[in-house]
Coordinates of C-alpha atoms in Angstrom, one line a residue:
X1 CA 0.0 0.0 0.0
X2 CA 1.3 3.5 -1.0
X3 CA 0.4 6.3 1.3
X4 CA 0.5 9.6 0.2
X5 CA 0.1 12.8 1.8
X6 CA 1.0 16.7 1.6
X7 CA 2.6 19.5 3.9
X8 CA 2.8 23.1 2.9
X9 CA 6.1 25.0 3.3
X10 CA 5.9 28.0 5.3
X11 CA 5.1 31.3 3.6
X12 CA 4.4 29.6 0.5
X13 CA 1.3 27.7 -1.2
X14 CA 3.6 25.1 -2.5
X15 CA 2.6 21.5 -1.1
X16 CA 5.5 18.7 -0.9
X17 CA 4.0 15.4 -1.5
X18 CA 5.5 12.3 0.6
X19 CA 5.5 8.8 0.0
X20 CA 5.4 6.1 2.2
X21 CA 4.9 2.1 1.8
X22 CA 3.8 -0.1 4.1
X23 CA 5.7 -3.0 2.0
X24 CA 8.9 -1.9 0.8
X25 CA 11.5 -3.4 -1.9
X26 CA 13.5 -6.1 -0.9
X27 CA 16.5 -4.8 0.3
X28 CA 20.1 -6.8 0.6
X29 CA 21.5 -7.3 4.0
X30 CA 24.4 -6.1 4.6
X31 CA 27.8 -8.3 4.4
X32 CA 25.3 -11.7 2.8
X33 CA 27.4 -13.7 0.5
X34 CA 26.9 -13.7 -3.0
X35 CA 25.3 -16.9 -4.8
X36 CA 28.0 -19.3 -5.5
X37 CA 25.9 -21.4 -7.7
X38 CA 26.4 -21.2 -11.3
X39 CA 23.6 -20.0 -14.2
X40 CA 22.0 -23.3 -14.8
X41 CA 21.8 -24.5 -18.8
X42 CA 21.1 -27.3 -20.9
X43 CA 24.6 -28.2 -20.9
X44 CA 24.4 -28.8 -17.1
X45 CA 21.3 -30.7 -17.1
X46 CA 23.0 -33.2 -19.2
X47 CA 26.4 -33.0 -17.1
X48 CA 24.2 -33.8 -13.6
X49 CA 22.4 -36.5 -15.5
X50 CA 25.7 -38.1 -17.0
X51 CA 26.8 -37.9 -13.0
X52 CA 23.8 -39.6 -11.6
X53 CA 22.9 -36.2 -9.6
X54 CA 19.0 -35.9 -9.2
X55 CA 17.8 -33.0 -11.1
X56 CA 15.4 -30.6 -9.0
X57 CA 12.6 -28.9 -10.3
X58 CA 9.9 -27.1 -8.7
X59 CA 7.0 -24.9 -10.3
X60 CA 6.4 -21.2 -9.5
X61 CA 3.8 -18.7 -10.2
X62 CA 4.8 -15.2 -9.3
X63 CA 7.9 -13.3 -7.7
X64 CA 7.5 -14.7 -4.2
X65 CA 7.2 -18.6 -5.5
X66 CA 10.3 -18.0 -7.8
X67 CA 12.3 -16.4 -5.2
X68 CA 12.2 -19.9 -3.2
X69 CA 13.1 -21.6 -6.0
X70 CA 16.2 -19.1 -7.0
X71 CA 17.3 -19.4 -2.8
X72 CA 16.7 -23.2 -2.6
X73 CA 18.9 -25.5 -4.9
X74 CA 16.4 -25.7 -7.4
X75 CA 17.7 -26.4 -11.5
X76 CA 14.6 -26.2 -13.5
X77 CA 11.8 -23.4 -12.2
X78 CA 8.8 -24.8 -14.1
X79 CA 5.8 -21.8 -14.5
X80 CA 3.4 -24.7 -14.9
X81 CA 0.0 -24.4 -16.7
X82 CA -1.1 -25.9 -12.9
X83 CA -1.5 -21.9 -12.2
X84 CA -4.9 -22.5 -13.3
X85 CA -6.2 -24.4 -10.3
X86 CA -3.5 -23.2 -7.6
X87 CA -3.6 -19.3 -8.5
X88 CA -6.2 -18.8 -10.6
X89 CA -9.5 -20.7 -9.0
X90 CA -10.0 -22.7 -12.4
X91 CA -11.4 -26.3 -12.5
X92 CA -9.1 -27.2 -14.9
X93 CA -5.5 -26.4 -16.7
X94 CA -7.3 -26.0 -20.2
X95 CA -9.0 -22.6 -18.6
X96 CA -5.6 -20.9 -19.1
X97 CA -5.1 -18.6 -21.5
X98 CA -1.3 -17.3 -23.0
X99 CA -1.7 -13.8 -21.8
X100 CA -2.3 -15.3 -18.4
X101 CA 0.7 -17.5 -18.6
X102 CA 2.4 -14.6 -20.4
X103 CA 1.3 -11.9 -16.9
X104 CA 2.6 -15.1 -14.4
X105 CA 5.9 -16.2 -16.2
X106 CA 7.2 -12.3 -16.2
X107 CA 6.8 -12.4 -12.6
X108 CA 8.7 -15.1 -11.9
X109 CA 11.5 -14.2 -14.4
X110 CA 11.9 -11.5 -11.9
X111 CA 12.9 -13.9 -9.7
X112 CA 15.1 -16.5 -11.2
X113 CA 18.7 -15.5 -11.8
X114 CA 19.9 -19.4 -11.6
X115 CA 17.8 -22.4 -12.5
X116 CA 16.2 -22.8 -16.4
X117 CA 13.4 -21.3 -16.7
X118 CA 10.9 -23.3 -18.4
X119 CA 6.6 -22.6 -18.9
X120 CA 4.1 -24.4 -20.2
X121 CA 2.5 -23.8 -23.3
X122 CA -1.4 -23.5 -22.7
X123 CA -3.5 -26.1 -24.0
X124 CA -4.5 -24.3 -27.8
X125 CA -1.5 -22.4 -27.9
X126 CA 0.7 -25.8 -30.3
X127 CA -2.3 -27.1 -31.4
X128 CA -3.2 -25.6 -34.5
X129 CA 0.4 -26.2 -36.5
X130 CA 4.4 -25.4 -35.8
X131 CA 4.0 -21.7 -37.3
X132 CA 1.3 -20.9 -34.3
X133 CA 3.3 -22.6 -31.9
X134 CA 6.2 -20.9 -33.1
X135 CA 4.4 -17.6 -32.5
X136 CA 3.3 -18.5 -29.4
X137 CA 6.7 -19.9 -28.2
X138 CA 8.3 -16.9 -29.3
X139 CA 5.6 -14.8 -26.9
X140 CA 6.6 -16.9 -23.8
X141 CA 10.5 -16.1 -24.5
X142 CA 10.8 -12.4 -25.4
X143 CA 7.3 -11.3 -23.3
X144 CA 7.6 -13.4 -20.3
X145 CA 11.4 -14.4 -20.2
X146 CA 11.1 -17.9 -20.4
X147 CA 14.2 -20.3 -21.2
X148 CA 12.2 -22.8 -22.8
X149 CA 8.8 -24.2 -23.2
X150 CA 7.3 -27.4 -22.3
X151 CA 4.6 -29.2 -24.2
X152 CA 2.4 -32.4 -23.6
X153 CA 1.6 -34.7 -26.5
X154 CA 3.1 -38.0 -27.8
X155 CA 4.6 -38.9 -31.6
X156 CA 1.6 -36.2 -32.9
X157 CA 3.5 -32.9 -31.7
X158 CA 6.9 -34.3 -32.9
X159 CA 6.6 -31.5 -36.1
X160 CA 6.1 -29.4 -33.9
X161 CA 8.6 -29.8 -31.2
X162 CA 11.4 -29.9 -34.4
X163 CA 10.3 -26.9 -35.7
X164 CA 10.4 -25.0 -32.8
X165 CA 14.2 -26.3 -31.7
X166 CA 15.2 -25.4 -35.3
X167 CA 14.5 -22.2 -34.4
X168 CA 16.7 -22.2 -31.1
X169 CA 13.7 -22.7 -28.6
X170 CA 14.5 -25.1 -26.2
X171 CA 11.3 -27.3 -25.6
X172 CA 10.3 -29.9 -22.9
X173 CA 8.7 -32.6 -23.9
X174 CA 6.0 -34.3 -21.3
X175 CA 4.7 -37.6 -22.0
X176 CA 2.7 -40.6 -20.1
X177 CA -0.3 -38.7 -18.0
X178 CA -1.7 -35.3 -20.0
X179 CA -3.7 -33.3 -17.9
X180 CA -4.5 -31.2 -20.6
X181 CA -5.9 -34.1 -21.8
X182 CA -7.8 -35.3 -18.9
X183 CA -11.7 -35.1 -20.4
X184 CA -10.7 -37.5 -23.0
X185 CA -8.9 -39.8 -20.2
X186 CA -11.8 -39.6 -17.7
X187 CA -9.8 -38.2 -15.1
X188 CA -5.8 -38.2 -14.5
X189 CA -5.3 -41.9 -14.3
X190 CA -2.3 -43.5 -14.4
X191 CA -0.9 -44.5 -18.1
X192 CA 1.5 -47.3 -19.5
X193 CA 0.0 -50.0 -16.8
X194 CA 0.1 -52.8 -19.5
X195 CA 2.4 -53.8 -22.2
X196 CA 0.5 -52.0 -25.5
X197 CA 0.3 -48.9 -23.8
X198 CA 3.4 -48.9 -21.9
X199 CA 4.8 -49.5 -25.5
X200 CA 3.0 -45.6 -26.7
X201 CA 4.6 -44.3 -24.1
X202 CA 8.3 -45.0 -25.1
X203 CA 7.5 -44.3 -28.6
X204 CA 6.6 -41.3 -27.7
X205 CA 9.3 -40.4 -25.6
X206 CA 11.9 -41.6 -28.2
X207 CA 10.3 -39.9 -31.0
X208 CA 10.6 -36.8 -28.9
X209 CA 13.6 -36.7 -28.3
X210 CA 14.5 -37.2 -32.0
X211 CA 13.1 -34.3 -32.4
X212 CA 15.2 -32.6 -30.2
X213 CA 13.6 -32.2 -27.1
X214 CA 16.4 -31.5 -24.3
X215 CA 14.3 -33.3 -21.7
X216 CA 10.9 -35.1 -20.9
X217 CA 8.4 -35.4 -18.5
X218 CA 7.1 -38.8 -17.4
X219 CA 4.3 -38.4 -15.0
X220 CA 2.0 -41.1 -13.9
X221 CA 3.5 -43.9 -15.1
X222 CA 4.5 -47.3 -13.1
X223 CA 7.8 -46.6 -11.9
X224 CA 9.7 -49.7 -13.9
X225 CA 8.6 -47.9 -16.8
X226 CA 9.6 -44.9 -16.2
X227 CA 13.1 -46.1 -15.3
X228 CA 13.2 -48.3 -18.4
X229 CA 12.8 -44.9 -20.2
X230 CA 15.5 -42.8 -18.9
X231 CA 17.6 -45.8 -19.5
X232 CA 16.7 -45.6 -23.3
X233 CA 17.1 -42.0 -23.7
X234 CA 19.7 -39.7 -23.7
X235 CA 18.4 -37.0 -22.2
X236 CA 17.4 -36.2 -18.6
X237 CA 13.8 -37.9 -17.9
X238 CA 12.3 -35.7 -14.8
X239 CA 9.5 -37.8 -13.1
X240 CA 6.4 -36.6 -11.4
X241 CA 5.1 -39.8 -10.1
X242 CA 6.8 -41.7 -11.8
X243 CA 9.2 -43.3 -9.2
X244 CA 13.2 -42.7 -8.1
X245 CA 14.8 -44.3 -11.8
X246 CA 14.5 -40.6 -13.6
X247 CA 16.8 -38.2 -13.5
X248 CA 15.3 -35.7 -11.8
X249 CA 12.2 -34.9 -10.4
X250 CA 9.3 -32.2 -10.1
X251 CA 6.4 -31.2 -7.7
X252 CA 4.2 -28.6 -7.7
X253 CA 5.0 -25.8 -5.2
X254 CA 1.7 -25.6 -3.6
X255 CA 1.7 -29.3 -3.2
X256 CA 4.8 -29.7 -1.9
X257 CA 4.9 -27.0 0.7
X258 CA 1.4 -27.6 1.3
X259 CA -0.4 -24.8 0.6
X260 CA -2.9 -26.7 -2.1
X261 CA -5.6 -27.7 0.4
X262 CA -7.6 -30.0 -3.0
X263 CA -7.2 -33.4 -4.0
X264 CA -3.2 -34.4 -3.0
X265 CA -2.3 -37.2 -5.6
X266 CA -0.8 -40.6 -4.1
X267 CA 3.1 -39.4 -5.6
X268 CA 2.9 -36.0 -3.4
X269 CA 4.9 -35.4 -0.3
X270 CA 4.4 -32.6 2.2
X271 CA 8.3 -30.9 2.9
X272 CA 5.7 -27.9 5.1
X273 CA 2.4 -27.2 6.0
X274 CA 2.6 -23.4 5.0
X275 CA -1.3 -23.4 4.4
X276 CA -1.9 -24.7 8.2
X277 CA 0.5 -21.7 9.2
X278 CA -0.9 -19.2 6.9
X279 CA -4.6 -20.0 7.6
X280 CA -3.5 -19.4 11.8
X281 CA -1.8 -16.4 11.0
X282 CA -4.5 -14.6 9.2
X283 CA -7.3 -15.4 12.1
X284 CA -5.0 -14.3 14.2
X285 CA -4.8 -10.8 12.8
X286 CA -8.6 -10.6 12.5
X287 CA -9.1 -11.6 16.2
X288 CA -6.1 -8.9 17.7
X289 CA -8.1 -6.5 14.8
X290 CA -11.4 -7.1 16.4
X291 CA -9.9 -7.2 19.9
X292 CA -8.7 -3.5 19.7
X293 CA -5.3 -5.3 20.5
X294 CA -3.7 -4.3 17.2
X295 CA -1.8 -2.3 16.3
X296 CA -0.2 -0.6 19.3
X297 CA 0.4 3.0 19.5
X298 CA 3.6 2.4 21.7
X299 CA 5.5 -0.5 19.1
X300 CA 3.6 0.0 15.4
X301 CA 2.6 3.3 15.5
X302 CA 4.3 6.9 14.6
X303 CA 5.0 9.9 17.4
X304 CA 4.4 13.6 16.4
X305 CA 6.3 16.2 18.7
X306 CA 3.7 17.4 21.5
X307 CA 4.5 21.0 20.8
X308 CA 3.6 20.7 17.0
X309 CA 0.5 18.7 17.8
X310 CA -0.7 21.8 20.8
X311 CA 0.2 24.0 17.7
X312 CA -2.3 21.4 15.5
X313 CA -4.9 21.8 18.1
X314 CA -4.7 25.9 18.3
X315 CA -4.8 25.8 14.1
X316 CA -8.0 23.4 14.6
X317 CA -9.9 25.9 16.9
X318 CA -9.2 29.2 14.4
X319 CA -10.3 27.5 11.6
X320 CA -13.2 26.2 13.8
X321 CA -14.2 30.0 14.6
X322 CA -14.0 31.0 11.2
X323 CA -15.8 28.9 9.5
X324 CA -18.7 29.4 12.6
X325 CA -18.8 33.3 11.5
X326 CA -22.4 32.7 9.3
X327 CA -21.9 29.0 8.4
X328 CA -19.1 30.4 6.0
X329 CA -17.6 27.6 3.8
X330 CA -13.9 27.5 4.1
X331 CA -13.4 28.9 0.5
X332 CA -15.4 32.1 1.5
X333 CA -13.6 32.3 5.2
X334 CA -9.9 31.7 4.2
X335 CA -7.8 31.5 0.9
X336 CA -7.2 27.7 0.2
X337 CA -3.6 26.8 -0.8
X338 CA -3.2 25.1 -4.3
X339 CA -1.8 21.9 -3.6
X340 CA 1.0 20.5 -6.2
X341 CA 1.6 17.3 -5.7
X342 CA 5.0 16.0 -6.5
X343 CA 6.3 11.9 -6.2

């Protein structure tokens, strides 16, 4: 909140405005060590999966969520098209539009200095041919600052997956469950349980990275599967529910810190229960509001000098008499400075 409010000078009509915020710009304390972790690129996904190192990625929606990732260890900041339901209040991913993907991924760009930043192409946005995706694609990197893009889809978005890497846009593939797709699926069920479709997925997944996809996203898949997979490719496999055999792994944030309080999928962990601790935190304001006990004059509040407030109180009763003289308005009992505000 910006508060803003005037004082005139004395002898003049001139009025100074001054600016105060109640939630200022992050500033850097003092003597805190610089980052010692390098910029994260494709070239080092590759390296950390060629040394067995997990690969961690995370989703993020906005400055705050991208922050944690930037501060935390975290290689691949995902702007995920699950915005929808965990910002947003949709019932489903396919609500999302580019422009809002567009407004979330800029905030989070803000943020992220270190991992790969990567968002999700919203379902329509690759659908209707390489030269719209290309388009859109091209929105998501010079708009919203994003590294790369990820896609969902199987052997049918393999045109356009190579046409957008031709064009030096590193894309994500993401295979196995679609939630875009989850009307046609009748819910997010688990894929590849038997042989024949456990068979589509690899395909997929091979044909994708043909087509030069730097990485792939197995989700909901039986966990030998997925493990067969990233043994068959060459590129780093990250898993979401997909068992410990991929090369990295992903969660979404609000899942994982446990803010989400809707359906939690059998592959989620809670690392916190932020929501529990936000929920207690904002009745607790409303109670010391209602209370009277907050905010206290002594610890949260400002003091004004007891002379210039005796002075305030003698200004109050002149104008008071003045404007008594006949009911006169205060334009017909004193001149009214012009006030020129100035930030």
């Amino acid at each position: 909140m910006v508060v803003q409010s005037g004082f005139r000078l004395q002898n003049t009509t001139r009025w100074i405005s001054v600016r105060r915020m109640s939630v200022r710009p992050e500033a850097k304390k003092p003597g805190a060590p610089a980052t010692t972790r390098k910029k994260i690129t494709i070239q080092k996904l590759n390296a950390l999966r060629s040394q067995n190192i997990p690969i961690t990625v995370l989703t993020a929606y906005d400055y705050p969520t991208g922050l944690r990732s930037e501060r935390n260890d975290i290689d691949i900041c995902l702007v995920g098209d699950s915005l929808a339901q965990v910002a947003l209040g949709y019932d489903s991913t396919t609500r999302l539009t580019l422009d809002d993907m567009i407004h979330h991924c800029k905030a989070v760009s803000r943020a992220i200095k270190t991992p790969f930043l990567v968002a999700d192409m919203p379902f329509g946005t690759y659908h209707f041919g390489p030269d719209e995706a290309v388009r859109n694609a091209v929105r998501l990197v010079r708009e919203a600052g994003a590294e790369g893009v990820k896609l969902e889809g199987g052997v049918e978005i393999v045109e356009v997956v190579s046409r957008l890497v031709s064009l030096g846009i590193p894309t994500m593939a993401h295979v196995g469950l679609l939630p875009q797709r989850h009307t046609i699926h009748s819910g997010y069920r688990v894929q590849g349980r038997d042989a024949d479709t456990a068979l589509g997925v690899i395909r997929s997944a091979e044909a994708l990275e043909k087509a030069g996809a730097f990485s792939v996203v197995l989700e909901a898949i039986p966990h030998s599967l997925a493990t067969l997979i990233t043994q068959r490719l060459q590129i780093p496999t990250i898993g979401i529910g997909a068992g410990p055999g991929c090369s990295g792994q992903v969660l979404v944030h609000d899942d994982a810190v446990g803010i989400w309080s809707g359906h939690k999928a059998k592959f989620v962990r809670r690392f916190a229960e932020v929501g529990q601790v936000a929920t207690e935190g904002v009745r607790s304001y409303a109670q010391a509001v209602r209370n009277g006990e907050f905010p206290s004059a002594a610890t949260e509040g400002y003091e004004m000098d007891e002379g210039e407030f005796d002075r305030l109180r003698g200004l109050l009763g002149h104008s008071d008499s003045l404007s008594s003289r006949g009911n006169a308005r205060p334009s017909e009992g004193m001149p009214q400075p012009k006030k020129l505000a100035t930030s």
